[in-house]
PDB file of C-alpha atoms and ligand atoms in Angstrom:
ATOM      1  CA  UNK N   1      -8.863   4.471  -7.767  1.00 93.00           C
ATOM      2  CA  UNK N   2      -9.459   4.809  -4.352  1.00 96.00           C
ATOM      3  CA  UNK N   3      -9.030   1.950  -2.390  1.00 97.00           C
ATOM      4  CA  UNK N   4      -7.900   0.897   0.928  1.00 98.00           C
ATOM      5  CA  UNK N   5      -5.808  -2.322   1.811  1.00 98.00           C
ATOM      6  CA  UNK N   6      -6.756  -4.341   5.070  1.00 98.00           C
ATOM      7  CA  UNK N   7      -5.147  -6.488   6.904  1.00 97.00           C
ATOM      8  CA  UNK N   8      -2.677  -8.006   9.470  1.00 96.00           C
ATOM      9  CA  UNK N   9       1.002  -6.828  10.363  1.00 93.00           C
ATOM     10  CA  UNK N  10       3.172  -8.747   7.290  1.00 91.00           C
ATOM     11  CA  UNK N  11       0.169  -9.666   5.243  1.00 94.00           C
ATOM     12  CA  UNK N  12       1.738  -7.103   2.431  1.00 93.00           C
ATOM     13  CA  UNK N  13       0.005  -3.906   2.264  1.00 95.00           C
ATOM     14  CA  UNK N  14       2.905  -2.194   1.715  1.00 93.00           C
ATOM     15  CA  UNK N  15       4.373  -4.116  -1.153  1.00 92.00           C
ATOM     16  CA  UNK N  16       0.968  -4.382  -2.791  1.00 96.00           C
ATOM     17  CA  UNK N  17       0.484  -0.531  -2.174  1.00 95.00           C
ATOM     18  CA  UNK N  18       3.621  -0.179  -4.104  1.00 92.00           C
ATOM     19  CA  UNK N  19       2.991  -2.670  -6.882  1.00 93.00           C
ATOM     20  CA  UNK N  20      -0.330  -0.947  -7.118  1.00 94.00           C
ATOM     21  CA  UNK N  21       0.400   2.710  -7.143  1.00 90.00           C
ATOM     22  CA  UNK N  22       2.516   2.134 -10.571  1.00 87.00           C
ATOM     23  CA  UNK N  23      -0.697   0.911 -12.290  1.00 89.00           C
ATOM     24  CA  UNK N  24      -3.714   3.217 -11.137  1.00 91.00           C
ATOM     25  CA  UNK N  25      -1.415   5.868 -10.764  1.00 91.00           C
ATOM     26  CA  UNK N  26      -2.398   7.325  -7.902  1.00 93.00           C
ATOM     27  CA  UNK N  27      -0.854   8.195  -4.461  1.00 94.00           C
ATOM     28  CA  UNK N  28       0.228   5.394  -1.578  1.00 95.00           C
ATOM     29  CA  UNK N  29      -0.530   6.598   1.935  1.00 96.00           C
ATOM     30  CA  UNK N  30       1.014   4.880   4.967  1.00 96.00           C
ATOM     31  CA  UNK N  31       0.378   6.270   7.998  1.00 97.00           C
ATOM     32  CA  UNK N  32       2.993   4.041   9.281  1.00 95.00           C
ATOM     33  CA  UNK N  33       5.789   5.217   7.268  1.00 93.00           C
ATOM     34  CA  UNK N  34       4.193   9.046   7.631  1.00 94.00           C
ATOM     35  CA  UNK N  35       4.720   8.138  11.678  1.00 94.00           C
ATOM     36  CA  UNK N  36       8.315   6.666  10.898  1.00 92.00           C
ATOM     37  CA  UNK N  37       9.438   9.644   8.779  1.00 92.00           C
ATOM     38  CA  UNK N  38       8.251  12.119  11.478  1.00 93.00           C
ATOM     39  CA  UNK N  39       9.804   9.751  14.236  1.00 92.00           C
ATOM     40  CA  UNK N  40      13.208  10.012  12.037  1.00 90.00           C
ATOM     41  CA  UNK N  41      12.944  14.135  11.978  1.00 93.00           C
ATOM     42  CA  UNK N  42      12.122  14.018  15.752  1.00 93.00           C
ATOM     43  CA  UNK N  43       9.068  16.245  14.951  1.00 94.00           C
ATOM     44  CA  UNK N  44       6.120  16.305  18.139  1.00 93.00           C
ATOM     45  CA  UNK N  45       3.741  14.268  15.842  1.00 93.00           C
ATOM     46  CA  UNK N  46       6.942  11.432  15.657  1.00 93.00           C
ATOM     47  CA  UNK N  47       7.976  11.886  19.221  1.00 94.00           C
ATOM     48  CA  UNK N  48       4.789  10.712  19.965  1.00 94.00           C
ATOM     49  CA  UNK N  49       3.545   8.401  17.983  1.00 95.00           C
ATOM     50  CA  UNK N  50       7.081   6.762  18.353  1.00 94.00           C
ATOM     51  CA  UNK N  51       5.994   5.730  22.336  1.00 93.00           C
ATOM     52  CA  UNK N  52       2.614   3.678  21.100  1.00 94.00           C
ATOM     53  CA  UNK N  53       4.215   2.583  17.844  1.00 92.00           C
ATOM     54  CA  UNK N  54       7.555   0.651  19.831  1.00 88.00           C
ATOM     55  CA  UNK N  55       5.389  -0.867  21.874  1.00 87.00           C
ATOM     56  CA  UNK N  56       3.176  -2.218  19.195  1.00 89.00           C
ATOM     57  CA  UNK N  57       0.320  -0.025  20.232  1.00 93.00           C
ATOM     58  CA  UNK N  58      -2.038   1.968  17.784  1.00 96.00           C
ATOM     59  CA  UNK N  59      -1.688   5.881  18.209  1.00 97.00           C
ATOM     60  CA  UNK N  60      -4.595   7.469  19.175  1.00 97.00           C
ATOM     61  CA  UNK N  61      -7.293   7.493  16.728  1.00 97.00           C
ATOM     62  CA  UNK N  62      -7.519  11.213  16.867  1.00 94.00           C
ATOM     63  CA  UNK N  63      -3.809  11.877  16.395  1.00 95.00           C
ATOM     64  CA  UNK N  64      -4.255   9.853  13.204  1.00 96.00           C
ATOM     65  CA  UNK N  65      -7.539  10.985  11.939  1.00 96.00           C
ATOM     66  CA  UNK N  66      -6.486  14.290  11.953  1.00 92.00           C
ATOM     67  CA  UNK N  67      -3.727  13.492   9.788  1.00 93.00           C
ATOM     68  CA  UNK N  68      -5.206  11.361   7.116  1.00 96.00           C
ATOM     69  CA  UNK N  69      -7.677  14.734   6.921  1.00 94.00           C
ATOM     70  CA  UNK N  70      -4.889  16.914   5.870  1.00 92.00           C
ATOM     71  CA  UNK N  71      -3.234  14.120   4.031  1.00 94.00           C
ATOM     72  CA  UNK N  72      -5.984  13.791   1.574  1.00 94.00           C
ATOM     73  CA  UNK N  73      -6.411  17.481   1.274  1.00 92.00           C
ATOM     74  CA  UNK N  74      -3.169  17.540  -1.290  1.00 91.00           C
ATOM     75  CA  UNK N  75      -3.213  17.911  -4.786  1.00 90.00           C
ATOM     76  CA  UNK N  76      -2.415  14.290  -5.447  1.00 91.00           C
ATOM     77  CA  UNK N  77      -4.750  12.103  -3.308  1.00 91.00           C
ATOM     78  CA  UNK N  78      -7.858  12.318  -5.266  1.00 91.00           C
ATOM     79  CA  UNK N  79      -6.687   8.737  -6.588  1.00 94.00           C
ATOM     80  CA  UNK N  80      -4.966   6.564  -3.275  1.00 96.00           C
ATOM     81  CA  UNK N  81      -4.073   3.306  -2.026  1.00 97.00           C
ATOM     82  CA  UNK N  82      -4.498   3.699   2.012  1.00 97.00           C
ATOM     83  CA  UNK N  83      -1.993   1.315   3.724  1.00 97.00           C
ATOM     84  CA  UNK N  84      -2.655   0.893   7.349  1.00 97.00           C
ATOM     85  CA  UNK N  85      -5.362   3.040   7.588  1.00 98.00           C
ATOM     86  CA  UNK N  86      -8.465   2.747   8.967  1.00 98.00           C
ATOM     87  CA  UNK N  87      -7.322   0.414  11.963  1.00 98.00           C
ATOM     88  CA  UNK N  88     -10.463   1.175  14.051  1.00 98.00           C
ATOM     89  CA  UNK N  89     -14.150   1.411  13.796  1.00 97.00           C
ATOM     90  CA  UNK N  90     -13.968   4.832  14.984  1.00 98.00           C
ATOM     91  CA  UNK N  91     -11.169   5.858  12.337  1.00 98.00           C
ATOM     92  CA  UNK N  92     -13.687   4.346   9.876  1.00 98.00           C
ATOM     93  CA  UNK N  93     -16.652   6.213  10.610  1.00 97.00           C
ATOM     94  CA  UNK N  94     -14.294   9.399  10.465  1.00 98.00           C
ATOM     95  CA  UNK N  95     -12.840   8.330   7.499  1.00 98.00           C
ATOM     96  CA  UNK N  96     -16.458   7.623   5.838  1.00 97.00           C
ATOM     97  CA  UNK N  97     -17.089  11.312   6.745  1.00 97.00           C
ATOM     98  CA  UNK N  98     -13.862  12.916   4.773  1.00 96.00           C
ATOM     99  CA  UNK N  99     -14.365  10.867   2.460  1.00 96.00           C
ATOM    100  CA  UNK N 100     -18.193  12.067   1.897  1.00 95.00           C
ATOM    101  CA  UNK N 101     -17.017  15.584   2.642  1.00 94.00           C
ATOM    102  CA  UNK N 102     -14.677  15.541  -0.122  1.00 92.00           C
ATOM    103  CA  UNK N 103     -17.360  13.322  -2.183  1.00 93.00           C
ATOM    104  CA  UNK N 104     -14.979  10.985  -3.202  1.00 92.00           C
ATOM    105  CA  UNK N 105     -16.171   7.401  -2.823  1.00 94.00           C
ATOM    106  CA  UNK N 106     -14.286   4.411  -2.295  1.00 96.00           C
ATOM    107  CA  UNK N 107     -13.839   2.160  -4.972  1.00 96.00           C
ATOM    108  CA  UNK N 108     -12.796  -1.250  -2.924  1.00 97.00           C
ATOM    109  CA  UNK N 109     -11.266  -2.487  -0.148  1.00 98.00           C
ATOM    110  CA  UNK N 110      -9.053  -5.463  -0.369  1.00 98.00           C
ATOM    111  CA  UNK N 111      -8.530  -7.455   2.552  1.00 98.00           C
ATOM    112  CA  UNK N 112      -4.900  -9.398   2.339  1.00 98.00           C
ATOM    113  CA  UNK N 113      -6.043 -12.702   4.265  1.00 96.00           C
ATOM    114  CA  UNK N 114      -3.002 -14.902   5.716  1.00 94.00           C
ATOM    115  CA  UNK N 115      -2.255 -17.603   8.519  1.00 91.00           C
ATOM    116  CA  UNK N 116      -0.804 -15.761  11.671  1.00 88.00           C
ATOM    117  CA  UNK N 117       2.164 -17.885  11.864  1.00 86.00           C
ATOM    118  CA  UNK N 118       3.121 -17.377   8.263  1.00 88.00           C
ATOM    119  CA  UNK N 119       3.500 -13.424   9.505  1.00 89.00           C
ATOM    120  CA  UNK N 120       5.383 -13.920  12.460  1.00 88.00           C
ATOM    121  CA  UNK N 121       7.944 -15.882  10.305  1.00 86.00           C
ATOM    122  CA  UNK N 122       7.487 -13.143   7.097  1.00 85.00           C
ATOM    123  CA  UNK N 123       8.064  -9.684  10.160  1.00 88.00           C
ATOM    124  CA  UNK N 124      10.909 -11.387  11.879  1.00 88.00           C
ATOM    125  CA  UNK N 125      12.580 -11.564   8.275  1.00 89.00           C
ATOM    126  CA  UNK N 126      11.496  -8.177   7.159  1.00 87.00           C
ATOM    127  CA  UNK N 127      14.319  -5.469   6.137  1.00 90.00           C
ATOM    128  CA  UNK N 128      13.727  -2.183   5.240  1.00 90.00           C
ATOM    129  CA  UNK N 129      16.533  -0.705   2.456  1.00 92.00           C
ATOM    130  CA  UNK N 130      17.461   3.179   4.194  1.00 91.00           C
ATOM    131  CA  UNK N 131      18.044   4.511   0.758  1.00 92.00           C
ATOM    132  CA  UNK N 132      15.460   3.523  -1.416  1.00 92.00           C
ATOM    133  CA  UNK N 133      12.147   2.329   1.336  1.00 89.00           C
ATOM    134  CA  UNK N 134      11.696  -1.315  -0.832  1.00 89.00           C
ATOM    135  CA  UNK N 135      10.935  -3.784   1.678  1.00 89.00           C
ATOM    136  CA  UNK N 136      12.554  -7.125   1.543  1.00 90.00           C
ATOM    137  CA  UNK N 137      12.354 -10.532   3.323  1.00 87.00           C
ATOM    138  CA  UNK N 138      15.935 -12.201   4.011  1.00 88.00           C
ATOM    139  CA  UNK N 139      13.758 -15.798   3.507  1.00 82.00           C
ATOM    140  CA  UNK N 140      13.412 -14.910  -0.358  1.00 79.00           C
ATOM    141  CA  UNK N 141      16.838 -13.123  -0.622  1.00 77.00           C
ATOM    142  CA  UNK N 142      19.012 -16.278   0.452  1.00 62.00           C
ATOM    143  CA  UNK N 143      21.186 -17.788  -2.454  1.00 57.00           C
ATOM    144  CA  UNK N 144      20.472 -14.642  -4.294  1.00 54.00           C
ATOM    145  CA  UNK N 145      22.208 -12.273  -2.946  1.00 52.00           C
ATOM    146  CA  UNK N 146      24.277 -13.065   0.282  1.00 51.00           C
ATOM    147  CA  UNK N 147      25.486  -8.879   0.699  1.00 63.00           C
ATOM    148  CA  UNK N 148      23.787  -7.058   3.308  1.00 73.00           C
ATOM    149  CA  UNK N 149      22.881  -4.246   0.950  1.00 87.00           C
ATOM    150  CA  UNK N 150      19.652  -4.104  -0.732  1.00 90.00           C
ATOM    151  CA  UNK N 151      19.915  -5.985  -4.457  1.00 88.00           C
ATOM    152  CA  UNK N 152      18.315  -3.145  -6.019  1.00 90.00           C
ATOM    153  CA  UNK N 153      20.395   0.027  -4.424  1.00 93.00           C
ATOM    154  CA  UNK N 154      23.090  -1.054  -2.795  1.00 91.00           C
ATOM    155  CA  UNK N 155      21.806   0.409   0.894  1.00 93.00           C
ATOM    156  CA  UNK N 156      21.439  -0.377   3.624  1.00 92.00           C
ATOM    157  CA  UNK N 157      19.085  -2.903   5.154  1.00 92.00           C
ATOM    158  CA  UNK N 158      17.300  -2.353   8.342  1.00 89.00           C
ATOM    159  CA  UNK N 159      15.075  -4.017  10.654  1.00 88.00           C
ATOM    160  CA  UNK N 160      11.774  -1.924  12.256  1.00 85.00           C
ATOM    161  CA  UNK N 161      12.199  -1.764  15.505  1.00 82.00           C
ATOM    162  CA  UNK N 162       8.536  -2.959  15.998  1.00 83.00           C
ATOM    163  CA  UNK N 163       9.382  -6.063  13.808  1.00 85.00           C
ATOM    164  CA  UNK N 164      11.085  -7.887  17.427  1.00 85.00           C
ATOM    165  CA  UNK N 165       9.036 -10.855  18.139  1.00 84.00           C
ATOM    166  CA  UNK N 166       7.771 -10.327  21.396  1.00 85.00           C
ATOM    167  CA  UNK N 167       6.126  -6.647  19.940  1.00 88.00           C
ATOM    168  CA  UNK N 168       5.036  -8.389  16.935  1.00 89.00           C
ATOM    169  CA  UNK N 169       2.831 -10.745  18.883  1.00 88.00           C
ATOM    170  CA  UNK N 170       1.455  -7.676  20.627  1.00 91.00           C
ATOM    171  CA  UNK N 171       0.542  -5.983  17.065  1.00 91.00           C
ATOM    172  CA  UNK N 172      -1.095  -9.385  16.133  1.00 93.00           C
ATOM    173  CA  UNK N 173      -3.449  -9.000  18.829  1.00 94.00           C
ATOM    174  CA  UNK N 174      -3.910  -5.579  18.780  1.00 95.00           C
ATOM    175  CA  UNK N 175      -5.035  -6.081  14.914  1.00 96.00           C
ATOM    176  CA  UNK N 176      -7.478  -9.172  15.871  1.00 96.00           C
ATOM    177  CA  UNK N 177      -8.803  -6.758  18.544  1.00 97.00           C
ATOM    178  CA  UNK N 178      -9.038  -3.914  16.815  1.00 97.00           C
ATOM    179  CA  UNK N 179      -8.880  -3.667  13.453  1.00 97.00           C
ATOM    180  CA  UNK N 180     -10.548  -7.205  12.540  1.00 97.00           C
ATOM    181  CA  UNK N 181     -14.151  -5.994  13.251  1.00 97.00           C
ATOM    182  CA  UNK N 182     -13.228  -3.735   9.762  1.00 98.00           C
ATOM    183  CA  UNK N 183     -13.715  -6.510   7.875  1.00 97.00           C
ATOM    184  CA  UNK N 184     -17.233  -7.262   8.144  1.00 97.00           C
ATOM    185  CA  UNK N 185     -17.965  -3.184   8.550  1.00 96.00           C
ATOM    186  CA  UNK N 186     -16.908  -3.228   4.917  1.00 97.00           C
ATOM    187  CA  UNK N 187     -18.214  -6.613   4.101  1.00 97.00           C
ATOM    188  CA  UNK N 188     -21.432  -4.447   4.518  1.00 96.00           C
ATOM    189  CA  UNK N 189     -20.853  -1.561   1.807  1.00 94.00           C
ATOM    190  CA  UNK N 190     -20.344  -4.606  -1.051  1.00 94.00           C
ATOM    191  CA  UNK N 191     -16.975  -2.804  -1.487  1.00 96.00           C
ATOM    192  CA  UNK N 192     -14.698  -5.850   0.321  1.00 98.00           C
ATOM    193  CA  UNK N 193     -12.598  -8.197  -1.800  1.00 98.00           C
ATOM    194  CA  UNK N 194     -11.108 -11.009   0.344  1.00 98.00           C
ATOM    195  CA  UNK N 195      -7.333 -12.125  -1.239  1.00 97.00           C
ATOM    196  CA  UNK N 196      -5.403 -14.611  -0.009  1.00 96.00           C
ATOM    197  CA  UNK N 197      -2.106 -13.428   0.228  1.00 95.00           C
ATOM    198  CA  UNK N 198       0.246 -16.332   1.685  1.00 93.00           C
ATOM    199  CA  UNK N 199       2.025 -16.559  -2.089  1.00 91.00           C
ATOM    200  CA  UNK N 200       4.337 -14.123  -3.890  1.00 90.00           C
ATOM    201  CA  UNK N 201       3.811 -10.520  -4.240  1.00 92.00           C
ATOM    202  CA  UNK N 202       3.482 -10.989  -7.952  1.00 94.00           C
ATOM    203  CA  UNK N 203       0.922 -13.763  -7.283  1.00 96.00           C
ATOM    204  CA  UNK N 204      -1.280 -11.806  -5.312  1.00 96.00           C
ATOM    205  CA  UNK N 205      -0.780  -9.171  -6.954  1.00 96.00           C
ATOM    206  CA  UNK N 206      -2.608 -11.056 -10.219  1.00 96.00           C
ATOM    207  CA  UNK N 207      -5.258 -11.922  -7.741  1.00 97.00           C
ATOM    208  CA  UNK N 208      -6.310  -8.566  -7.032  1.00 97.00           C
ATOM    209  CA  UNK N 209      -6.354  -7.501 -10.408  1.00 95.00           C
ATOM    210  CA  UNK N 210      -8.122 -10.104 -11.101  1.00 96.00           C
ATOM    211  CA  UNK N 211     -10.674  -9.467  -8.436  1.00 96.00           C
ATOM    212  CA  UNK N 212     -10.992  -6.267  -8.932  1.00 93.00           C
ATOM    213  CA  UNK N 213     -11.780  -6.756 -12.886  1.00 85.00           C
TER     214      UNK N 213
HETATM  215  P1  AMP P   1       2.553  -0.138   9.660  1.00 63.98           P
HETATM  216  O1  AMP P   1       3.634   0.642   9.151  1.00 63.98           O
HETATM  217  O2  AMP P   1       1.661   0.060   8.922  1.00 63.98           O
HETATM  218  O3  AMP P   1       2.706  -1.505  10.740  1.00 63.98           O
HETATM  219  O4  AMP P   1       2.521   0.786  11.127  1.00 63.98           O
HETATM  220  C1  AMP P   1       3.262   1.060  12.054  1.00 63.98           C
HETATM  221  C2  AMP P   1       2.442   1.464  13.311  1.00 63.98           C
HETATM  222  O5  AMP P   1       2.491   2.960  13.649  1.00 63.98           O
HETATM  223  C3  AMP P   1       1.578   0.475  14.295  1.00 63.98           C
HETATM  224  O6  AMP P   1       1.822  -0.424  14.998  1.00 63.98           O
HETATM  225  C4  AMP P   1       0.680   1.589  14.727  1.00 63.98           C
HETATM  226  O7  AMP P   1       1.902   2.067  16.226  1.00 63.98           O
HETATM  227  C5  AMP P   1       1.155   2.849  14.309  1.00 63.98           C
HETATM  228  N1  AMP P   1       0.012   3.147  13.172  1.00 63.98           N
HETATM  229  C6  AMP P   1       0.143   2.981  11.946  1.00 63.98           C
HETATM  230  N2  AMP P   1      -1.093   3.493  11.368  1.00 63.98           N
HETATM  231  C7  AMP P   1      -1.940   3.710  12.101  1.00 63.98           C
HETATM  232  C8  AMP P   1      -3.394   3.803  12.480  1.00 63.98           C
HETATM  233  N3  AMP P   1      -4.166   3.784  11.460  1.00 63.98           N
HETATM  234  N4  AMP P   1      -4.079   3.694  13.384  1.00 63.98           N
HETATM  235  C9  AMP P   1      -2.939   3.689  14.778  1.00 63.98           C
HETATM  236  N5  AMP P   1      -1.771   3.463  14.979  1.00 63.98           N
HETATM  237  C10 AMP P   1      -1.479   3.572  13.344  1.00 63.98           C
END
């Protein structure tokens, strides 16, 4: 399976990719996660990307494209779930060329479609586990678990720097301006599946699987 998950920040791309990667036994490639790992390790790439990420802006195309090109050459990447890439038309063009060269055409582009105000609520309550990387939402954890740790492994939950409300508003604007044109771009390929994604992760997963057959 070679799939692109498209959608605004907070639409559930990372959560769905996590669920789908086991079903389809393919690599989950998240450009945001690669940048965050590099930022933590203070690599040159991480420091450069961090300047853009903390403002809620996109990392320049040439940096992202080079990084994805390298990642796609790794042996586990013949099947993939692309989470957070492409995010601009030039990235989609370069991605198309990469896939043509590798002779690995896309099977599907899944758009997770969701109302913007729901997104802001989701993002301000999003927490990630420092130990296992699992994504949680404080709203759906209330009552279930009052301890501050990860319900699965007990690790520390933290809020991403770019999930502060002002940065979130900018990320949504950037999505509308620069990424949403990809919807009509991919619609033309006949491989676009639009999934209403405001329900629970499990329900959204079921809708994706039903749409893909
Ligand atoms: P994400 O985890 O996908 O929300 O990405 C977090 C941040 O990483 C984004 O707000 C951007 O600053 C940067 N980023 C991730 N993927 C891309 C991409 N394809 N193009 C440009 N910037 C990206």
